[in-house]
């Protein structure tokens, strides 16, 4: 039996990722990126700030401070936002930059990996906003049918 180099082992493992299998590590990643706060943070960081003026989350990515994200993401608790940002940083989707000011200024920005996911998340957010009326109508129809 031929021995495999570390690179060959990594390539084989990568080829074997299958989220339909219970033990596949990609399931944990799917769980993380399907979280509503993750989707909203990625959409916010991937925009040019025009969402503040009622526009879509389109444009060039930019960095945001924690307080800006907290204000933008209505309903997110401090604990949940902190956990979300830490997990995204751990996965390499965002970077955290602390600037030594008084008080310290901390900003977050998408990495190249985060940018590669941003378009999909922005599309998912736009789909939900566009089709919410249809979903609400279908829910009402379903609920009256079973009553």
Tab-separated table of N, CA and C in Angstrom:
chain	number	residue	atom	x	y	z
A	1	UNK	N	0.848	-1.177	0.000
A	1	UNK	CA	0.000	0.000	0.000
A	1	UNK	C	0.892	1.237	0.000
A	2	UNK	N	0.660	2.129	-0.903
A	2	UNK	CA	1.474	3.334	-1.027
A	2	UNK	C	1.137	4.324	0.092
A	3	UNK	N	2.169	5.021	0.558
A	3	UNK	CA	1.936	6.039	1.580
A	3	UNK	C	1.494	7.333	0.906
A	4	UNK	N	0.776	8.138	1.684
A	4	UNK	CA	0.250	9.398	1.157
A	4	UNK	C	0.935	10.565	1.850
A	5	UNK	N	1.185	11.613	1.099
A	5	UNK	CA	1.725	12.826	1.698
A	5	UNK	C	0.599	13.539	2.445
A	6	UNK	N	0.974	14.477	3.276
A	6	UNK	CA	-0.027	15.244	4.026
A	6	UNK	C	-0.960	15.984	3.072
A	7	UNK	N	-0.427	16.533	2.001
A	7	UNK	CA	-1.254	17.250	1.015
A	7	UNK	C	-2.244	16.300	0.349
A	8	UNK	N	-1.805	15.085	0.053
A	8	UNK	CA	-2.697	14.101	-0.562
A	8	UNK	C	-3.807	13.690	0.410
A	9	UNK	N	-3.451	13.547	1.691
A	9	UNK	CA	-4.461	13.204	2.705
A	9	UNK	C	-5.495	14.318	2.840
A	10	UNK	N	-5.032	15.576	2.840
A	10	UNK	CA	-5.967	16.714	2.914
A	10	UNK	C	-6.879	16.747	1.700
A	11	UNK	N	-6.327	16.503	0.527
A	11	UNK	CA	-7.121	16.501	-0.704
A	11	UNK	C	-8.166	15.389	-0.675
A	12	UNK	N	-7.775	14.215	-0.180
A	12	UNK	CA	-8.717	13.102	-0.106
A	12	UNK	C	-9.830	13.413	0.898
A	13	UNK	N	-9.457	13.969	2.053
A	13	UNK	CA	-10.454	14.316	3.052
A	13	UNK	C	-11.419	15.356	2.501
A	14	UNK	N	-10.889	16.364	1.804
A	14	UNK	CA	-11.734	17.408	1.225
A	14	UNK	C	-12.702	16.809	0.210
A	15	UNK	N	-12.233	15.900	-0.594
A	15	UNK	CA	-13.084	15.265	-1.596
A	15	UNK	C	-14.181	14.431	-0.944
A	16	UNK	N	-13.957	14.009	0.279
A	16	UNK	CA	-14.921	13.161	0.974
A	16	UNK	C	-15.942	13.953	1.788
A	17	UNK	N	-15.858	15.284	1.834
A	17	UNK	CA	-16.853	16.061	2.562
A	17	UNK	C	-18.218	15.838	1.933
A	18	UNK	N	-19.177	15.482	2.756
A	18	UNK	CA	-20.542	15.270	2.292
A	18	UNK	C	-21.471	15.641	3.438
A	19	UNK	N	-22.116	16.781	3.326
A	19	UNK	CA	-22.958	17.299	4.401
A	19	UNK	C	-24.158	16.401	4.694
A	20	UNK	N	-24.469	15.476	3.798
A	20	UNK	CA	-25.556	14.544	4.072
A	20	UNK	C	-25.144	13.474	5.083
A	21	UNK	N	-23.847	13.326	5.323
A	21	UNK	CA	-23.362	12.349	6.295
A	21	UNK	C	-23.317	12.981	7.679
A	22	UNK	N	-23.781	12.256	8.681
A	22	UNK	CA	-23.912	12.793	10.036
A	22	UNK	C	-22.591	13.290	10.614
A	23	UNK	N	-21.496	12.627	10.325
A	23	UNK	CA	-20.219	12.984	10.922
A	23	UNK	C	-19.401	13.996	10.140
A	24	UNK	N	-19.938	14.510	9.061
A	24	UNK	CA	-19.166	15.425	8.216
A	24	UNK	C	-19.012	16.793	8.893
A	25	UNK	N	-17.779	17.302	8.964
A	25	UNK	CA	-17.561	18.603	9.610
A	25	UNK	C	-18.234	19.768	8.877
A	26	UNK	N	-18.574	19.570	7.616
A	26	UNK	CA	-19.240	20.655	6.898
A	26	UNK	C	-20.631	20.936	7.465
A	27	UNK	N	-21.204	19.983	8.190
A	27	UNK	CA	-22.504	20.213	8.833
A	27	UNK	C	-22.413	21.329	9.868
A	28	UNK	N	-21.328	21.342	10.617
A	28	UNK	CA	-21.161	22.403	11.625
A	28	UNK	C	-21.006	23.763	10.953
A	29	UNK	N	-20.310	23.783	9.831
A	29	UNK	CA	-20.170	25.035	9.095
A	29	UNK	C	-21.517	25.479	8.538
A	30	UNK	N	-22.291	24.556	7.982
A	30	UNK	CA	-23.629	24.894	7.495
A	30	UNK	C	-24.516	25.404	8.624
A	31	UNK	N	-24.397	24.780	9.775
A	31	UNK	CA	-25.160	25.239	10.936
A	31	UNK	C	-24.786	26.675	11.286
A	32	UNK	N	-23.508	26.974	11.261
A	32	UNK	CA	-23.049	28.319	11.597
A	32	UNK	C	-23.544	29.350	10.589
A	33	UNK	N	-23.327	29.093	9.301
A	33	UNK	CA	-23.646	30.117	8.308
A	33	UNK	C	-25.144	30.233	8.032
A	34	UNK	N	-25.939	29.266	8.504
A	34	UNK	CA	-27.383	29.386	8.324
A	34	UNK	C	-28.047	30.142	9.473
A	35	UNK	N	-27.282	30.562	10.445
A	35	UNK	CA	-27.796	31.349	11.559
A	35	UNK	C	-28.212	32.733	11.064
A	36	UNK	N	-29.350	33.235	11.537
A	36	UNK	CA	-29.844	34.531	11.047
A	36	UNK	C	-28.879	35.665	11.354
A	37	UNK	N	-28.226	35.642	12.512
A	37	UNK	CA	-27.319	36.747	12.856
A	37	UNK	C	-26.074	36.712	11.980
A	38	UNK	N	-25.594	35.522	11.649
A	38	UNK	CA	-24.445	35.399	10.749
A	38	UNK	C	-24.799	35.986	9.386
A	39	UNK	N	-25.964	35.604	8.864
A	39	UNK	CA	-26.392	36.113	7.560
A	39	UNK	C	-26.493	37.632	7.571
A	40	UNK	N	-27.039	38.190	8.640
A	40	UNK	CA	-27.217	39.640	8.713
A	40	UNK	C	-25.884	40.370	8.918
A	41	UNK	N	-24.985	39.811	9.703
A	41	UNK	CA	-23.663	40.427	9.884
A	41	UNK	C	-22.901	40.429	8.564
A	42	UNK	N	-22.925	39.308	7.861
A	42	UNK	CA	-22.230	39.240	6.577
A	42	UNK	C	-22.844	40.202	5.563
A	43	UNK	N	-24.169	40.316	5.564
A	43	UNK	CA	-24.830	41.259	4.655
A	43	UNK	C	-24.462	42.695	5.011
A	44	UNK	N	-24.398	43.001	6.304
A	44	UNK	CA	-24.064	44.365	6.735
A	44	UNK	C	-22.626	44.721	6.394
A	45	UNK	N	-21.691	43.820	6.673
A	45	UNK	CA	-20.282	44.106	6.401
A	45	UNK	C	-19.977	44.122	4.908
A	46	UNK	N	-20.805	43.478	4.123
A	46	UNK	CA	-20.581	43.437	2.690
A	46	UNK	C	-21.231	44.561	1.933
A	47	UNK	N	-21.769	45.528	2.657
A	47	UNK	CA	-22.429	46.640	1.977
A	47	UNK	C	-21.571	47.885	2.085
A	48	UNK	N	-21.993	48.912	1.395
A	48	UNK	CA	-21.225	50.162	1.403
A	48	UNK	C	-21.762	51.179	2.398
A	49	UNK	N	-22.667	50.757	3.266
A	49	UNK	CA	-23.238	51.676	4.244
A	49	UNK	C	-24.517	52.328	3.774
A	50	UNK	N	-24.939	52.080	2.528
A	50	UNK	CA	-26.138	52.719	2.012
A	50	UNK	C	-27.408	52.205	2.686
A	51	UNK	N	-27.326	51.041	3.370
A	51	UNK	CA	-28.498	50.512	4.056
A	51	UNK	C	-28.970	51.469	5.150
A	52	UNK	N	-28.102	52.336	5.602
A	52	UNK	CA	-28.490	53.317	6.606
A	52	UNK	C	-29.521	54.287	6.050
A	53	UNK	N	-29.542	54.407	4.754
A	53	UNK	CA	-30.444	55.351	4.112
A	53	UNK	C	-31.583	54.634	3.411
A	54	UNK	N	-31.845	53.399	3.787
A	54	UNK	CA	-32.963	52.651	3.244
A	54	UNK	C	-32.673	51.920	1.949
A	55	UNK	N	-31.445	51.901	1.513
A	55	UNK	CA	-31.100	51.233	0.254
A	55	UNK	C	-30.776	49.764	0.521
A	56	UNK	N	-30.614	49.021	-0.552
A	56	UNK	CA	-30.246	47.612	-0.471
A	56	UNK	C	-28.819	47.489	0.053
A	57	UNK	N	-28.447	46.308	0.511
A	57	UNK	CA	-27.101	46.053	1.010
A	57	UNK	C	-26.159	45.757	-0.148
A	58	UNK	N	-26.086	46.649	-1.083
A	58	UNK	CA	-25.211	46.464	-2.240
A	58	UNK	C	-24.013	47.383	-2.097
A	59	UNK	N	-23.049	47.194	-2.942
A	59	UNK	CA	-21.895	48.082	-2.944
A	59	UNK	C	-20.636	47.382	-2.504
A	60	UNK	N	-19.640	48.193	-2.248
A	60	UNK	CA	-18.343	47.674	-1.837
A	60	UNK	C	-18.342	47.367	-0.338
A	61	UNK	N	-17.690	46.277	0.052
A	61	UNK	CA	-17.593	45.940	1.474
A	61	UNK	C	-16.844	47.023	2.239
A	62	UNK	N	-17.169	47.156	3.486
A	62	UNK	CA	-16.479	48.131	4.309
A	62	UNK	C	-16.436	47.647	5.753
A	63	UNK	N	-15.621	48.266	6.556
A	63	UNK	CA	-15.515	47.860	7.949
A	63	UNK	C	-16.566	48.596	8.772
A	64	UNK	N	-16.975	47.959	9.849
A	64	UNK	CA	-17.945	48.554	10.757
A	64	UNK	C	-17.483	48.345	12.183
A	65	UNK	N	-17.796	49.311	13.018
A	65	UNK	CA	-17.517	49.174	14.443
A	65	UNK	C	-18.614	48.338	15.085
A	66	UNK	N	-18.305	47.794	16.240
A	66	UNK	CA	-19.255	46.964	16.977
A	66	UNK	C	-20.548	47.731	17.218
A	67	UNK	N	-20.431	48.974	17.637
A	67	UNK	CA	-21.625	49.767	17.948
A	67	UNK	C	-22.482	50.005	16.707
A	68	UNK	N	-21.859	50.160	15.552
A	68	UNK	CA	-22.608	50.335	14.301
A	68	UNK	C	-23.386	49.062	13.962
A	69	UNK	N	-22.721	47.919	14.096
A	69	UNK	CA	-23.397	46.650	13.846
A	69	UNK	C	-24.547	46.442	14.821
A	70	UNK	N	-24.320	46.768	16.077
A	70	UNK	CA	-25.345	46.600	17.094
A	70	UNK	C	-26.574	47.450	16.791
A	71	UNK	N	-26.367	48.688	16.366
A	71	UNK	CA	-27.500	49.563	16.023
A	71	UNK	C	-28.220	49.079	14.771
A	72	UNK	N	-27.469	48.614	13.789
A	72	UNK	CA	-28.044	48.181	12.525
A	72	UNK	C	-28.872	46.904	12.686
A	73	UNK	N	-28.374	45.964	13.483
A	73	UNK	CA	-29.029	44.665	13.645
A	73	UNK	C	-30.023	44.728	14.799
A	74	UNK	N	-31.159	45.325	14.548
A	74	UNK	CA	-32.185	45.509	15.576
A	74	UNK	C	-32.559	44.166	16.201
A	75	UNK	N	-32.550	44.126	17.523
A	75	UNK	CA	-32.968	42.928	18.243
A	75	UNK	C	-31.849	41.994	18.647
A	76	UNK	N	-30.630	42.211	18.163
A	76	UNK	CA	-29.531	41.328	18.556
A	76	UNK	C	-29.030	41.754	19.937
A	77	UNK	N	-28.834	40.775	20.816
A	77	UNK	CA	-28.295	41.073	22.142
A	77	UNK	C	-26.785	41.254	22.046
A	78	UNK	N	-26.220	41.914	23.034
A	78	UNK	CA	-24.771	42.123	23.070
A	78	UNK	C	-24.053	40.771	23.086
A	79	UNK	N	-24.576	39.838	23.875
A	79	UNK	CA	-23.967	38.510	23.972
A	79	UNK	C	-24.000	37.781	22.626
A	80	UNK	N	-25.146	37.827	21.941
A	80	UNK	CA	-25.277	37.115	20.670
A	80	UNK	C	-24.397	37.741	19.588
A	81	UNK	N	-24.337	39.072	19.547
A	81	UNK	CA	-23.491	39.728	18.552
A	81	UNK	C	-22.025	39.404	18.805
A	82	UNK	N	-21.609	39.437	20.057
A	82	UNK	CA	-20.225	39.110	20.403
A	82	UNK	C	-19.897	37.672	20.014
A	83	UNK	N	-20.789	36.729	20.340
A	83	UNK	CA	-20.557	35.318	19.987
A	83	UNK	C	-20.498	35.138	18.475
A	84	UNK	N	-21.376	35.819	17.759
A	84	UNK	CA	-21.419	35.702	16.304
A	84	UNK	C	-20.134	36.235	15.691
A	85	UNK	N	-19.698	37.406	16.139
A	85	UNK	CA	-18.472	37.993	15.597
A	85	UNK	C	-17.258	37.126	15.904
A	86	UNK	N	-17.186	36.573	17.095
A	86	UNK	CA	-16.059	35.702	17.450
A	86	UNK	C	-16.039	34.436	16.596
A	87	UNK	N	-17.216	33.846	16.375
A	87	UNK	CA	-17.251	32.621	15.575
A	87	UNK	C	-16.888	32.908	14.120
A	88	UNK	N	-17.324	34.053	13.596
A	88	UNK	CA	-16.970	34.416	12.221
A	88	UNK	C	-15.477	34.697	12.096
A	89	UNK	N	-14.905	35.305	13.133
A	89	UNK	CA	-13.460	35.558	13.125
A	89	UNK	C	-12.696	34.234	13.200
A	90	UNK	N	-13.163	33.330	14.039
A	90	UNK	CA	-12.514	32.028	14.182
A	90	UNK	C	-12.531	31.256	12.872
A	91	UNK	N	-13.629	31.348	12.133
A	91	UNK	CA	-13.757	30.647	10.855
A	91	UNK	C	-13.038	31.365	9.718
A	92	UNK	N	-12.506	32.545	9.990
A	92	UNK	CA	-11.762	33.274	8.969
A	92	UNK	C	-12.636	34.051	7.993
A	93	UNK	N	-13.888	34.302	8.381
A	93	UNK	CA	-14.800	35.038	7.506
A	93	UNK	C	-14.726	36.549	7.718
A	94	UNK	N	-14.299	36.966	8.902
A	94	UNK	CA	-14.110	38.392	9.187
A	94	UNK	C	-12.795	38.592	9.920
A	95	UNK	N	-12.313	39.828	9.892
A	95	UNK	CA	-11.150	40.194	10.701
A	95	UNK	C	-11.584	41.234	11.711
A	96	UNK	N	-10.942	41.203	12.839
A	96	UNK	CA	-11.190	42.161	13.922
A	96	UNK	C	-9.938	43.004	14.062
A	97	UNK	N	-10.110	44.325	13.988
A	97	UNK	CA	-8.974	45.228	14.116
A	97	UNK	C	-9.213	46.157	15.291
A	98	UNK	N	-8.288	46.138	16.246
A	98	UNK	CA	-8.364	47.031	17.404
A	98	UNK	C	-7.360	48.164	17.215
A	99	UNK	N	-7.854	49.385	17.288
A	99	UNK	CA	-7.007	50.566	17.144
A	99	UNK	C	-6.794	51.169	18.522
A	100	UNK	N	-5.534	51.388	18.924
A	100	UNK	CA	-5.263	51.884	20.275
A	100	UNK	C	-5.630	53.364	20.440
A	101	UNK	N	-6.890	53.600	20.681
A	101	UNK	CA	-7.383	54.944	20.995
A	101	UNK	C	-7.986	54.888	22.379
A	102	UNK	N	-8.478	56.000	22.868
A	102	UNK	CA	-9.148	56.015	24.171
A	102	UNK	C	-10.591	56.417	23.947
A	103	UNK	N	-11.561	55.511	24.106
A	103	UNK	CA	-11.381	54.073	24.325
A	103	UNK	C	-10.930	53.381	23.039
A	104	UNK	N	-10.550	52.121	23.174
A	104	UNK	CA	-10.063	51.347	22.036
A	104	UNK	C	-11.170	51.261	20.978
A	105	UNK	N	-10.799	51.471	19.729
A	105	UNK	CA	-11.740	51.359	18.614
A	105	UNK	C	-11.568	49.986	17.975
A	106	UNK	N	-12.671	49.236	17.898
A	106	UNK	CA	-12.638	47.905	17.305
A	106	UNK	C	-13.540	47.907	16.085
A	107	UNK	N	-13.006	47.430	14.965
A	107	UNK	CA	-13.807	47.347	13.746
A	107	UNK	C	-13.708	45.947	13.161
A	108	UNK	N	-14.708	45.604	12.354
A	108	UNK	CA	-14.802	44.286	11.744
A	108	UNK	C	-14.938	44.454	10.241
A	109	UNK	N	-14.321	43.531	9.506
A	109	UNK	CA	-14.335	43.608	8.051
A	109	UNK	C	-14.320	42.191	7.478
A	110	UNK	N	-14.950	42.019	6.322
A	110	UNK	CA	-14.952	40.712	5.671
A	110	UNK	C	-13.563	40.373	5.135
A	111	UNK	N	-13.188	39.110	5.252
A	111	UNK	CA	-11.976	38.601	4.609
A	111	UNK	C	-12.355	38.182	3.186
A	112	UNK	N	-11.384	37.728	2.417
A	112	UNK	CA	-11.685	37.220	1.081
A	112	UNK	C	-12.640	36.029	1.156
A	113	UNK	N	-12.446	35.185	2.167
A	113	UNK	CA	-13.341	34.043	2.358
A	113	UNK	C	-14.754	34.526	2.683
A	114	UNK	N	-14.855	35.532	3.544
A	114	UNK	CA	-16.156	36.107	3.878
A	114	UNK	C	-16.823	36.764	2.684
A	115	UNK	N	-16.026	37.423	1.864
A	115	UNK	CA	-16.564	38.038	0.647
A	115	UNK	C	-17.143	36.991	-0.295
A	116	UNK	N	-16.506	35.820	-0.340
A	116	UNK	CA	-16.995	34.765	-1.226
A	116	UNK	C	-18.364	34.253	-0.781
A	117	UNK	N	-18.684	34.395	0.492
A	117	UNK	CA	-19.976	33.973	1.029
A	117	UNK	C	-20.995	35.108	1.029
A	118	UNK	N	-20.511	36.324	1.021
A	118	UNK	CA	-21.377	37.507	1.132
A	118	UNK	C	-22.458	37.586	0.066
A	119	UNK	N	-22.114	37.355	-1.184
A	119	UNK	CA	-23.099	37.487	-2.274
A	119	UNK	C	-24.286	36.553	-2.049
A	120	UNK	N	-24.000	35.340	-1.625
A	120	UNK	CA	-25.065	34.385	-1.383
A	120	UNK	C	-25.950	34.841	-0.223
A	121	UNK	N	-25.331	35.343	0.829
A	121	UNK	CA	-26.094	35.802	1.987
A	121	UNK	C	-26.935	37.020	1.642
A	122	UNK	N	-26.372	37.906	0.849
A	122	UNK	CA	-27.121	39.087	0.426
A	122	UNK	C	-28.319	38.663	-0.424
A	123	UNK	N	-28.110	37.671	-1.286
A	123	UNK	CA	-29.209	37.150	-2.098
A	123	UNK	C	-30.285	36.503	-1.253
A	124	UNK	N	-29.881	35.764	-0.231
A	124	UNK	CA	-30.840	35.122	0.665
A	124	UNK	C	-31.662	36.162	1.414
A	125	UNK	N	-31.009	37.210	1.892
A	125	UNK	CA	-31.701	38.304	2.583
A	125	UNK	C	-32.689	38.979	1.637
A	126	UNK	N	-32.265	39.254	0.424
A	126	UNK	CA	-33.143	39.903	-0.560
A	126	UNK	C	-34.325	38.997	-0.907
A	127	UNK	N	-34.081	37.689	-1.045
A	127	UNK	CA	-35.161	36.760	-1.339
A	127	UNK	C	-36.199	36.785	-0.224
A	128	UNK	N	-35.744	36.737	1.026
A	128	UNK	CA	-36.667	36.741	2.168
A	128	UNK	C	-37.499	38.025	2.185
A	129	UNK	N	-36.871	39.155	1.915
A	129	UNK	CA	-37.596	40.428	1.909
A	129	UNK	C	-38.591	40.488	0.754
A	130	UNK	N	-38.218	39.992	-0.401
A	130	UNK	CA	-39.072	40.035	-1.587
A	130	UNK	C	-40.278	39.101	-1.469
A	131	UNK	N	-40.085	37.937	-0.888
A	131	UNK	CA	-41.128	36.911	-0.880
A	131	UNK	C	-41.865	36.772	0.447
A	132	UNK	N	-41.653	37.695	1.374
A	132	UNK	CA	-42.304	37.579	2.678
A	132	UNK	C	-43.821	37.608	2.567
A	133	UNK	N	-44.381	38.452	1.713
A	133	UNK	CA	-45.839	38.502	1.550
A	133	UNK	C	-46.390	37.163	1.052
A	134	UNK	N	-45.682	36.532	0.108
A	134	UNK	CA	-46.110	35.225	-0.397
A	134	UNK	C	-46.089	34.176	0.707
A	135	UNK	N	-45.048	34.185	1.504
A	135	UNK	CA	-44.927	33.211	2.589
A	135	UNK	C	-46.026	33.434	3.626
A	136	UNK	N	-46.282	34.687	3.972
A	136	UNK	CA	-47.354	34.980	4.940
A	136	UNK	C	-48.714	34.534	4.412
A	137	UNK	N	-48.972	34.749	3.135
A	137	UNK	CA	-50.237	34.310	2.534
A	137	UNK	C	-50.345	32.793	2.561
A	138	UNK	N	-49.256	32.105	2.231
A	138	UNK	CA	-49.263	30.638	2.271
A	138	UNK	C	-49.466	30.114	3.683
A	139	UNK	N	-48.871	30.754	4.662
A	139	UNK	CA	-49.068	30.343	6.056
A	139	UNK	C	-50.527	30.502	6.458
A	140	UNK	N	-51.119	31.622	6.084
A	140	UNK	CA	-52.527	31.869	6.429
A	140	UNK	C	-53.430	30.815	5.781
A	141	UNK	N	-53.181	30.503	4.524
A	141	UNK	CA	-53.954	29.485	3.813
A	141	UNK	C	-53.802	28.128	4.490
A	142	UNK	N	-52.599	27.773	4.829
A	142	UNK	CA	-52.313	26.496	5.487
A	142	UNK	C	-53.020	26.423	6.834
A	143	UNK	N	-52.896	27.505	7.630
A	143	UNK	CA	-53.479	27.503	8.970
A	143	UNK	C	-55.007	27.423	8.938
A	144	UNK	N	-55.662	28.060	7.963
A	144	UNK	CA	-57.119	27.987	7.880
A	144	UNK	C	-57.576	26.632	7.337
A	145	UNK	N	-56.759	26.023	6.491
A	145	UNK	CA	-57.088	24.716	5.926
A	145	UNK	C	-57.121	23.653	7.011
A	146	UNK	N	-56.205	23.706	7.961
A	146	UNK	CA	-56.111	22.694	8.998
A	146	UNK	C	-56.994	22.980	10.212
A	147	UNK	N	-57.621	24.128	10.229
A	147	UNK	CA	-58.444	24.500	11.403
A	147	UNK	C	-59.790	23.821	11.406
